[in-house]
């Protein structure tokens, strides 16, 4: 059974940084696209960031407006691509964060939750003001 195991969440202050890791277990993925989503209390799950698969040259990335310029996914798929680096965090970033993955060999990234097959269990990020 395939699982995505997340880690790296926690309680931080506004302006701090966090790195969220997403480690697949149960099988090895040779080519894939991945995304990050988050869900705050009382709100729907929303898109945060996505990266396509494009072999060893690095994937194409896309970020929601809330994270542009502050959130990054590594572009080199050859090296530990399954993490989200979040800098200059704001209190409104408080939510449970989920990583998601789909098998893919295109240069396309995916912005909608239903486009992903595999999901992590979520990790809580709390940003205090």
mmCIF file of N, CA and C in Angstrom:
data_model
loop_
_atom_site.group_PDB
_atom_site.id
_atom_site.type_symbol
_atom_site.label_atom_id
_atom_site.label_comp_id
_atom_site.label_asym_id
_atom_site.label_seq_id
_atom_site.Cartn_x
_atom_site.Cartn_y
_atom_site.Cartn_z
ATOM 1 N N UNK A 1 0.846 -1.194 0.000
ATOM 2 C CA UNK A 1 0.000 0.000 0.000
ATOM 3 C C UNK A 1 0.880 1.242 0.000
ATOM 4 N N UNK A 2 0.545 2.163 -0.852
ATOM 5 C CA UNK A 2 1.335 3.383 -0.973
ATOM 6 C C UNK A 2 0.901 4.395 0.065
ATOM 7 N N UNK A 3 1.870 4.992 0.712
ATOM 8 C CA UNK A 3 1.583 6.076 1.645
ATOM 9 C C UNK A 3 2.577 7.211 1.456
ATOM 10 N N UNK A 4 2.120 8.395 1.721
ATOM 11 C CA UNK A 4 3.000 9.557 1.770
ATOM 12 C C UNK A 4 3.046 10.004 3.224
ATOM 13 N N UNK A 5 4.223 10.011 3.786
ATOM 14 C CA UNK A 5 4.384 10.357 5.193
ATOM 15 C C UNK A 5 4.968 11.755 5.302
ATOM 16 N N UNK A 6 4.243 12.625 5.948
ATOM 17 C CA UNK A 6 4.668 14.013 6.070
ATOM 18 C C UNK A 6 5.308 14.284 7.419
ATOM 19 N N UNK A 7 6.173 15.276 7.423
ATOM 20 C CA UNK A 7 6.789 15.719 8.663
ATOM 21 C C UNK A 7 7.245 17.154 8.499
ATOM 22 N N UNK A 8 7.591 17.782 9.614
ATOM 23 C CA UNK A 8 8.145 19.123 9.559
ATOM 24 C C UNK A 8 7.232 20.224 10.025
ATOM 25 N N UNK A 9 5.987 19.920 10.303
ATOM 26 C CA UNK A 9 5.092 20.946 10.802
ATOM 27 C C UNK A 9 5.438 21.332 12.230
ATOM 28 N N UNK A 10 4.766 22.338 12.732
ATOM 29 C CA UNK A 10 5.004 22.761 14.098
ATOM 30 C C UNK A 10 4.474 24.143 14.360
ATOM 31 N N UNK A 11 4.851 24.655 15.526
ATOM 32 C CA UNK A 11 4.446 25.993 15.948
ATOM 33 C C UNK A 11 5.625 26.943 15.763
ATOM 34 N N UNK A 12 5.400 27.996 15.000
ATOM 35 C CA UNK A 12 6.445 28.988 14.762
ATOM 36 C C UNK A 12 5.845 30.375 14.918
ATOM 37 N N UNK A 13 6.736 31.364 14.930
ATOM 38 C CA UNK A 13 6.282 32.738 15.002
ATOM 39 C C UNK A 13 6.243 33.340 13.601
ATOM 40 N N UNK A 14 5.454 34.374 13.459
ATOM 41 C CA UNK A 14 5.381 35.081 12.183
ATOM 42 C C UNK A 14 6.781 35.511 11.761
ATOM 43 N N UNK A 15 7.091 35.293 10.487
ATOM 44 C CA UNK A 15 8.400 35.621 9.964
ATOM 45 C C UNK A 15 9.376 34.460 9.942
ATOM 46 N N UNK A 16 9.059 33.388 10.658
ATOM 47 C CA UNK A 16 9.924 32.212 10.690
ATOM 48 C C UNK A 16 9.764 31.383 9.426
ATOM 49 N N UNK A 17 10.620 30.368 9.309
ATOM 50 C CA UNK A 17 10.582 29.451 8.171
ATOM 51 C C UNK A 17 10.313 28.033 8.651
ATOM 52 N N UNK A 18 9.749 27.232 7.765
ATOM 53 C CA UNK A 18 9.524 25.816 8.011
ATOM 54 C C UNK A 18 9.749 25.060 6.713
ATOM 55 N N UNK A 19 10.223 23.841 6.863
ATOM 56 C CA UNK A 19 10.325 22.944 5.720
ATOM 57 C C UNK A 19 9.461 21.736 6.005
ATOM 58 N N UNK A 20 8.550 21.438 5.103
ATOM 59 C CA UNK A 20 7.682 20.275 5.206
ATOM 60 C C UNK A 20 8.217 19.190 4.276
ATOM 61 N N UNK A 21 8.443 18.010 4.816
ATOM 62 C CA UNK A 21 8.917 16.886 4.020
ATOM 63 C C UNK A 21 7.777 15.915 3.739
ATOM 64 N N UNK A 22 7.893 15.224 2.627
ATOM 65 C CA UNK A 22 6.878 14.262 2.216
ATOM 66 C C UNK A 22 7.604 13.039 1.676
ATOM 67 N N UNK A 23 7.578 11.961 2.411
ATOM 68 C CA UNK A 23 8.327 10.766 2.036
ATOM 69 C C UNK A 23 7.380 9.642 1.625
ATOM 70 N N UNK A 24 7.512 9.129 0.409
ATOM 71 C CA UNK A 24 6.675 8.015 -0.014
ATOM 72 C C UNK A 24 7.148 6.704 0.600
ATOM 73 N N UNK A 25 6.224 5.836 0.915
ATOM 74 C CA UNK A 25 6.561 4.505 1.403
ATOM 75 C C UNK A 25 5.690 3.487 0.695
ATOM 76 N N UNK A 26 6.156 2.284 0.614
ATOM 77 C CA UNK A 26 5.375 1.232 -0.018
ATOM 78 C C UNK A 26 5.778 0.968 -1.448
ATOM 79 N N UNK A 27 6.339 1.958 -2.132
ATOM 80 C CA UNK A 27 6.822 1.760 -3.492
ATOM 81 C C UNK A 27 7.732 2.912 -3.859
ATOM 82 N N UNK A 28 8.474 2.743 -4.930
ATOM 83 C CA UNK A 28 9.336 3.797 -5.439
ATOM 84 C C UNK A 28 8.676 4.424 -6.658
ATOM 85 N N UNK A 29 8.585 5.720 -6.665
ATOM 86 C CA UNK A 29 7.990 6.430 -7.784
ATOM 87 C C UNK A 29 9.094 6.883 -8.730
ATOM 88 N N UNK A 30 9.002 6.466 -9.974
ATOM 89 C CA UNK A 30 10.041 6.815 -10.932
ATOM 90 C C UNK A 30 9.781 8.149 -11.600
ATOM 91 N N UNK A 31 8.551 8.500 -11.786
ATOM 92 C CA UNK A 31 8.228 9.785 -12.390
ATOM 93 C C UNK A 31 6.872 10.225 -11.865
ATOM 94 N N UNK A 32 6.779 11.464 -11.477
ATOM 95 C CA UNK A 32 5.563 11.910 -10.824
ATOM 96 C C UNK A 32 5.483 13.435 -10.810
ATOM 97 N N UNK A 33 4.290 13.923 -10.606
ATOM 98 C CA UNK A 33 4.052 15.330 -10.295
ATOM 99 C C UNK A 33 3.555 15.381 -8.858
ATOM 100 N N UNK A 34 3.832 16.462 -8.178
ATOM 101 C CA UNK A 34 3.359 16.560 -6.813
ATOM 102 C C UNK A 34 2.790 17.938 -6.511
ATOM 103 N N UNK A 35 2.001 17.968 -5.472
ATOM 104 C CA UNK A 35 1.409 19.229 -5.058
ATOM 105 C C UNK A 35 1.309 19.306 -3.548
ATOM 106 N N UNK A 36 1.114 20.513 -3.072
ATOM 107 C CA UNK A 36 0.867 20.763 -1.665
ATOM 108 C C UNK A 36 -0.442 21.527 -1.537
ATOM 109 N N UNK A 37 -1.236 21.117 -0.568
ATOM 110 C CA UNK A 37 -2.507 21.755 -0.284
ATOM 111 C C UNK A 37 -2.575 22.026 1.214
ATOM 112 N N UNK A 38 -3.505 22.860 1.617
ATOM 113 C CA UNK A 38 -3.682 23.110 3.036
ATOM 114 C C UNK A 38 -5.159 23.322 3.340
ATOM 115 N N UNK A 39 -5.500 23.071 4.605
ATOM 116 C CA UNK A 39 -6.876 23.261 5.035
ATOM 117 C C UNK A 39 -6.883 23.869 6.426
ATOM 118 N N UNK A 40 -7.438 25.058 6.516
ATOM 119 C CA UNK A 40 -7.578 25.747 7.796
ATOM 120 C C UNK A 40 -8.931 25.367 8.406
ATOM 121 N N UNK A 41 -9.071 25.507 9.725
ATOM 122 C CA UNK A 41 -10.340 25.169 10.376
ATOM 123 C C UNK A 41 -11.513 25.930 9.765
ATOM 124 N N UNK A 42 -12.551 25.194 9.427
ATOM 125 C CA UNK A 42 -13.745 25.814 8.888
ATOM 126 C C UNK A 42 -13.652 26.224 7.437
ATOM 127 N N UNK A 43 -12.527 25.894 6.786
ATOM 128 C CA UNK A 43 -12.345 26.270 5.382
ATOM 129 C C UNK A 43 -12.124 25.043 4.527
ATOM 130 N N UNK A 44 -12.305 25.238 3.233
ATOM 131 C CA UNK A 44 -12.062 24.149 2.297
ATOM 132 C C UNK A 44 -10.564 23.991 2.047
ATOM 133 N N UNK A 45 -10.202 22.795 1.599
ATOM 134 C CA UNK A 45 -8.810 22.551 1.237
ATOM 135 C C UNK A 45 -8.447 23.417 0.036
ATOM 136 N N UNK A 46 -7.281 24.040 0.099
ATOM 137 C CA UNK A 46 -6.882 24.930 -0.976
ATOM 138 C C UNK A 46 -5.487 24.590 -1.475
ATOM 139 N N UNK A 47 -5.250 24.935 -2.707
ATOM 140 C CA UNK A 47 -3.974 24.681 -3.365
ATOM 141 C C UNK A 47 -2.905 25.615 -2.818
ATOM 142 N N UNK A 48 -1.696 25.084 -2.656
ATOM 143 C CA UNK A 48 -0.565 25.882 -2.179
ATOM 144 C C UNK A 48 0.537 25.959 -3.243
ATOM 145 N N UNK A 49 0.975 24.803 -3.741
ATOM 146 C CA UNK A 49 2.102 24.789 -4.676
ATOM 147 C C UNK A 49 2.102 23.466 -5.430
ATOM 148 N N UNK A 50 2.725 23.466 -6.605
ATOM 149 C CA UNK A 50 2.799 22.253 -7.410
ATOM 150 C C UNK A 50 4.061 22.254 -8.250
ATOM 151 N N UNK A 51 4.525 21.048 -8.566
ATOM 152 C CA UNK A 51 5.674 20.901 -9.432
ATOM 153 C C UNK A 51 5.426 19.746 -10.379
ATOM 154 N N UNK A 52 5.812 19.925 -11.615
ATOM 155 C CA UNK A 52 5.661 18.866 -12.608
ATOM 156 C C UNK A 52 6.865 17.950 -12.565
ATOM 157 N N UNK A 53 6.767 16.872 -13.318
ATOM 158 C CA UNK A 53 7.929 16.016 -13.544
ATOM 159 C C UNK A 53 8.512 16.360 -14.907
ATOM 160 N N UNK A 54 9.792 16.505 -14.989
ATOM 161 C CA UNK A 54 10.420 16.699 -16.293
ATOM 162 C C UNK A 54 11.802 16.098 -16.282
ATOM 163 N N UNK A 55 11.903 14.886 -15.799
ATOM 164 C CA UNK A 55 13.161 14.169 -15.852
ATOM 165 C C UNK A 55 14.197 14.773 -14.925
ATOM 166 N N UNK A 56 15.437 14.736 -15.343
ATOM 167 C CA UNK A 56 16.520 15.184 -14.472
ATOM 168 C C UNK A 56 16.800 16.677 -14.581
ATOM 169 N N UNK A 57 16.067 17.383 -15.401
ATOM 170 C CA UNK A 57 16.362 18.803 -15.590
ATOM 171 C C UNK A 57 15.578 19.698 -14.666
ATOM 172 N N UNK A 58 14.711 19.105 -13.873
ATOM 173 C CA UNK A 58 13.955 19.937 -12.943
ATOM 174 C C UNK A 58 12.558 20.211 -13.443
ATOM 175 N N UNK A 59 11.607 20.290 -12.543
ATOM 176 C CA UNK A 59 10.217 20.460 -12.919
ATOM 177 C C UNK A 59 9.783 21.902 -13.005
ATOM 178 N N UNK A 60 8.619 22.089 -13.609
ATOM 179 C CA UNK A 60 7.978 23.398 -13.657
ATOM 180 C C UNK A 60 7.171 23.560 -12.379
ATOM 181 N N UNK A 61 7.212 24.753 -11.815
ATOM 182 C CA UNK A 61 6.517 24.988 -10.558
ATOM 183 C C UNK A 61 5.442 26.044 -10.703
ATOM 184 N N UNK A 62 4.492 25.984 -9.816
ATOM 185 C CA UNK A 62 3.430 26.984 -9.763
ATOM 186 C C UNK A 62 3.024 27.147 -8.316
ATOM 187 N N UNK A 63 2.782 28.392 -7.920
ATOM 188 C CA UNK A 63 2.461 28.698 -6.535
ATOM 189 C C UNK A 63 1.188 29.521 -6.456
ATOM 190 N N UNK A 64 0.395 29.240 -5.446
ATOM 191 C CA UNK A 64 -0.757 30.086 -5.171
ATOM 192 C C UNK A 64 -0.263 31.472 -4.778
ATOM 193 N N UNK A 65 -1.091 32.475 -4.995
ATOM 194 C CA UNK A 65 -0.691 33.858 -4.702
ATOM 195 C C UNK A 65 -0.233 34.030 -3.254
ATOM 196 N N UNK A 66 -0.855 33.288 -2.345
ATOM 197 C CA UNK A 66 -0.535 33.440 -0.922
ATOM 198 C C UNK A 66 0.912 33.074 -0.610
ATOM 199 N N UNK A 67 1.527 32.243 -1.464
ATOM 200 C CA UNK A 67 2.876 31.787 -1.182
ATOM 201 C C UNK A 67 3.932 32.252 -2.164
ATOM 202 N N UNK A 68 3.537 32.950 -3.192
ATOM 203 C CA UNK A 68 4.500 33.380 -4.206
ATOM 204 C C UNK A 68 5.584 34.252 -3.592
ATOM 205 N N UNK A 69 6.810 33.910 -3.933
ATOM 206 C CA UNK A 69 7.947 34.652 -3.409
ATOM 207 C C UNK A 69 8.418 34.182 -2.050
ATOM 208 N N UNK A 70 7.631 33.349 -1.379
ATOM 209 C CA UNK A 70 8.015 32.877 -0.049
ATOM 210 C C UNK A 70 8.051 31.359 0.059
ATOM 211 N N UNK A 71 7.263 30.660 -0.746
ATOM 212 C CA UNK A 71 7.227 29.195 -0.722
ATOM 213 C C UNK A 71 7.948 28.670 -1.956
ATOM 214 N N UNK A 72 8.709 27.584 -1.780
ATOM 215 C CA UNK A 72 9.372 26.990 -2.932
ATOM 216 C C UNK A 72 9.372 25.465 -2.832
ATOM 217 N N UNK A 73 9.296 24.820 -4.002
ATOM 218 C CA UNK A 73 9.497 23.385 -4.147
ATOM 219 C C UNK A 73 10.769 23.247 -4.973
ATOM 220 N N UNK A 74 11.679 22.371 -4.574
ATOM 221 C CA UNK A 74 12.924 22.248 -5.338
ATOM 222 C C UNK A 74 12.670 21.864 -6.781
ATOM 223 N N UNK A 75 13.424 22.378 -7.696
ATOM 224 C CA UNK A 75 13.209 22.143 -9.110
ATOM 225 C C UNK A 75 13.977 20.943 -9.635
ATOM 226 N N UNK A 76 14.858 20.391 -8.847
ATOM 227 C CA UNK A 76 15.679 19.281 -9.319
ATOM 228 C C UNK A 76 15.063 17.978 -8.838
ATOM 229 N N UNK A 77 14.402 17.294 -9.733
ATOM 230 C CA UNK A 77 13.729 16.064 -9.350
ATOM 231 C C UNK A 77 14.689 14.936 -9.012
ATOM 232 N N UNK A 78 15.952 15.135 -9.288
ATOM 233 C CA UNK A 78 16.931 14.100 -8.994
ATOM 234 C C UNK A 78 17.314 14.097 -7.517
ATOM 235 N N UNK A 79 16.978 15.129 -6.803
ATOM 236 C CA UNK A 79 17.375 15.241 -5.415
ATOM 237 C C UNK A 79 16.162 15.522 -4.553
ATOM 238 N N UNK A 80 15.815 14.610 -3.702
ATOM 239 C CA UNK A 80 14.824 14.832 -2.659
ATOM 240 C C UNK A 80 13.805 15.920 -3.003
ATOM 241 N N UNK A 81 12.970 15.658 -3.946
ATOM 242 C CA UNK A 81 12.051 16.710 -4.386
ATOM 243 C C UNK A 81 10.838 16.888 -3.508
ATOM 244 N N UNK A 82 10.614 15.982 -2.599
ATOM 245 C CA UNK A 82 9.349 15.980 -1.897
ATOM 246 C C UNK A 82 9.399 16.836 -0.646
ATOM 247 N N UNK A 83 9.637 18.115 -0.824
ATOM 248 C CA UNK A 83 9.477 18.997 0.316
ATOM 249 C C UNK A 83 9.023 20.381 -0.128
ATOM 250 N N UNK A 84 8.475 21.105 0.825
ATOM 251 C CA UNK A 84 7.988 22.463 0.603
ATOM 252 C C UNK A 84 8.720 23.356 1.603
ATOM 253 N N UNK A 85 9.433 24.328 1.085
ATOM 254 C CA UNK A 85 10.127 25.301 1.929
ATOM 255 C C UNK A 85 9.259 26.540 2.054
ATOM 256 N N UNK A 86 8.950 26.911 3.278
ATOM 257 C CA UNK A 86 8.085 28.062 3.515
ATOM 258 C C UNK A 86 8.858 29.087 4.340
ATOM 259 N N UNK A 87 9.017 30.263 3.781
ATOM 260 C CA UNK A 87 9.746 31.349 4.445
ATOM 261 C C UNK A 87 8.795 32.499 4.770
ATOM 262 N N UNK A 88 9.220 33.319 5.715
ATOM 263 C CA UNK A 88 8.454 34.514 6.105
ATOM 264 C C UNK A 88 6.986 34.162 6.345
ATOM 265 N N UNK A 89 6.771 33.193 7.177
ATOM 266 C CA UNK A 89 5.411 32.717 7.412
ATOM 267 C C UNK A 89 4.541 33.773 8.083
ATOM 268 N N UNK A 90 3.268 33.754 7.715
ATOM 269 C CA UNK A 90 2.287 34.672 8.266
ATOM 270 C C UNK A 90 1.246 33.878 9.060
ATOM 271 N N UNK A 91 0.580 34.503 10.009
ATOM 272 C CA UNK A 91 -0.439 33.784 10.802
ATOM 273 C C UNK A 91 -1.525 33.145 9.953
ATOM 274 N N UNK A 92 -1.862 33.765 8.832
ATOM 275 C CA UNK A 92 -2.903 33.192 7.960
ATOM 276 C C UNK A 92 -2.466 31.912 7.270
ATOM 277 N N UNK A 93 -1.219 31.541 7.416
ATOM 278 C CA UNK A 93 -0.737 30.270 6.873
ATOM 279 C C UNK A 93 -1.058 29.097 7.799
ATOM 280 N N UNK A 94 -1.602 29.368 8.964
ATOM 281 C CA UNK A 94 -1.963 28.309 9.902
ATOM 282 C C UNK A 94 -2.994 27.372 9.281
ATOM 283 N N UNK A 95 -2.640 26.081 9.221
ATOM 284 C CA UNK A 95 -3.505 25.089 8.587
ATOM 285 C C UNK A 95 -2.847 23.721 8.709
ATOM 286 N N UNK A 96 -3.594 22.697 8.317
ATOM 287 C CA UNK A 96 -3.019 21.372 8.119
ATOM 288 C C UNK A 96 -2.567 21.301 6.664
ATOM 289 N N UNK A 97 -1.324 20.932 6.455
ATOM 290 C CA UNK A 97 -0.746 20.875 5.116
ATOM 291 C C UNK A 97 -0.651 19.423 4.651
ATOM 292 N N UNK A 98 -1.031 19.214 3.390
ATOM 293 C CA UNK A 98 -1.035 17.882 2.795
ATOM 294 C C UNK A 98 -0.167 17.861 1.546
ATOM 295 N N UNK A 99 0.630 16.816 1.389
ATOM 296 C CA UNK A 99 1.302 16.615 0.113
ATOM 297 C C UNK A 99 0.494 15.607 -0.696
ATOM 298 N N UNK A 100 0.604 15.716 -1.988
ATOM 299 C CA UNK A 100 -0.136 14.852 -2.890
ATOM 300 C C UNK A 100 0.738 14.520 -4.094
ATOM 301 N N UNK A 101 0.515 13.363 -4.661
ATOM 302 C CA UNK A 101 1.373 12.891 -5.744
ATOM 303 C C UNK A 101 0.545 12.139 -6.784
ATOM 304 N N UNK A 102 0.942 12.272 -8.033
ATOM 305 C CA UNK A 102 0.337 11.488 -9.098
ATOM 306 C C UNK A 102 1.445 11.037 -10.044
ATOM 307 N N UNK A 103 1.302 9.838 -10.554
ATOM 308 C CA UNK A 103 2.262 9.343 -11.524
ATOM 309 C C UNK A 103 2.110 10.157 -12.799
ATOM 310 N N UNK A 104 3.230 10.647 -13.306
ATOM 311 C CA UNK A 104 3.153 11.534 -14.465
ATOM 312 C C UNK A 104 4.533 11.687 -15.071
ATOM 313 N N UNK A 105 4.590 11.793 -16.396
ATOM 314 C CA UNK A 105 5.858 12.004 -17.080
ATOM 315 C C UNK A 105 5.811 13.223 -17.982
ATOM 316 N N UNK A 106 4.854 14.100 -17.748
ATOM 317 C CA UNK A 106 4.733 15.291 -18.579
ATOM 318 C C UNK A 106 5.398 16.479 -17.900
ATOM 319 N N UNK A 107 5.323 17.618 -18.544
ATOM 320 C CA UNK A 107 5.825 18.863 -17.958
ATOM 321 C C UNK A 107 4.701 19.656 -17.300
ATOM 322 N N UNK A 108 3.576 19.015 -17.139
ATOM 323 C CA UNK A 108 2.408 19.704 -16.593
ATOM 324 C C UNK A 108 2.386 19.623 -15.072
ATOM 325 N N UNK A 109 1.941 20.690 -14.420
ATOM 326 C CA UNK A 109 1.653 20.633 -12.997
ATOM 327 C C UNK A 109 0.128 20.664 -12.818
ATOM 328 N N UNK A 110 -0.314 20.265 -11.641
ATOM 329 C CA UNK A 110 -1.736 20.075 -11.383
ATOM 330 C C UNK A 110 -2.150 20.876 -10.160
ATOM 331 N N UNK A 111 -3.262 21.594 -10.293
ATOM 332 C CA UNK A 111 -3.674 22.542 -9.268
ATOM 333 C C UNK A 111 -4.886 22.084 -8.463
ATOM 334 N N UNK A 112 -5.520 21.005 -8.864
ATOM 335 C CA UNK A 112 -6.766 20.583 -8.228
ATOM 336 C C UNK A 112 -6.576 19.284 -7.465
ATOM 337 N N UNK A 113 -7.204 19.208 -6.314
ATOM 338 C CA UNK A 113 -7.007 18.051 -5.440
ATOM 339 C C UNK A 113 -7.406 16.748 -6.119
ATOM 340 N N UNK A 114 -8.457 16.767 -6.918
ATOM 341 C CA UNK A 114 -8.944 15.521 -7.510
ATOM 342 C C UNK A 114 -7.978 14.968 -8.552
ATOM 343 N N UNK A 115 -7.009 15.756 -8.960
ATOM 344 C CA UNK A 115 -6.047 15.300 -9.958
ATOM 345 C C UNK A 115 -4.932 14.447 -9.360
ATOM 346 N N UNK A 116 -4.897 14.347 -8.037
ATOM 347 C CA UNK A 116 -3.857 13.584 -7.365
ATOM 348 C C UNK A 116 -4.423 12.286 -6.808
ATOM 349 N N UNK A 117 -3.630 11.238 -6.889
ATOM 350 C CA UNK A 117 -4.082 9.929 -6.429
ATOM 351 C C UNK A 117 -3.617 9.626 -5.006
ATOM 352 N N UNK A 118 -2.393 10.013 -4.671
ATOM 353 C CA UNK A 118 -1.825 9.645 -3.385
ATOM 354 C C UNK A 118 -1.718 10.885 -2.498
ATOM 355 N N UNK A 119 -2.042 10.691 -1.214
ATOM 356 C CA UNK A 119 -2.067 11.811 -0.274
ATOM 357 C C UNK A 119 -1.352 11.453 1.017
ATOM 358 N N UNK A 120 -0.753 12.458 1.636
ATOM 359 C CA UNK A 120 -0.212 12.304 2.965
ATOM 360 C C UNK A 120 -1.309 12.479 4.008
ATOM 361 N N UNK A 121 -0.956 12.227 5.249
ATOM 362 C CA UNK A 121 -1.920 12.293 6.341
ATOM 363 C C UNK A 121 -2.116 13.714 6.851
ATOM 364 N N UNK A 122 -1.238 14.610 6.445
ATOM 365 C CA UNK A 122 -1.342 16.001 6.873
ATOM 366 C C UNK A 122 -0.424 16.296 8.045
ATOM 367 N N UNK A 123 0.071 17.510 8.082
ATOM 368 C CA UNK A 123 0.901 17.960 9.192
ATOM 369 C C UNK A 123 0.483 19.372 9.576
ATOM 370 N N UNK A 124 0.352 19.610 10.872
ATOM 371 C CA UNK A 124 -0.148 20.891 11.350
ATOM 372 C C UNK A 124 0.943 21.952 11.342
ATOM 373 N N UNK A 125 0.602 23.093 10.771
ATOM 374 C CA UNK A 125 1.470 24.269 10.821
ATOM 375 C C UNK A 125 0.704 25.371 11.529
ATOM 376 N N UNK A 126 1.279 25.901 12.592
ATOM 377 C CA UNK A 126 0.654 26.982 13.333
ATOM 378 C C UNK A 126 1.627 28.149 13.409
ATOM 379 N N UNK A 127 1.174 29.304 12.952
ATOM 380 C CA UNK A 127 2.015 30.503 12.943
ATOM 381 C C UNK A 127 1.400 31.512 13.899
ATOM 382 N N UNK A 128 2.131 31.836 14.937
ATOM 383 C CA UNK A 128 1.626 32.802 15.916
ATOM 384 C C UNK A 128 2.069 34.212 15.545
ATOM 385 N N UNK A 129 1.246 35.165 15.913
ATOM 386 C CA UNK A 129 1.537 36.563 15.570
ATOM 387 C C UNK A 129 2.364 37.233 16.648
#
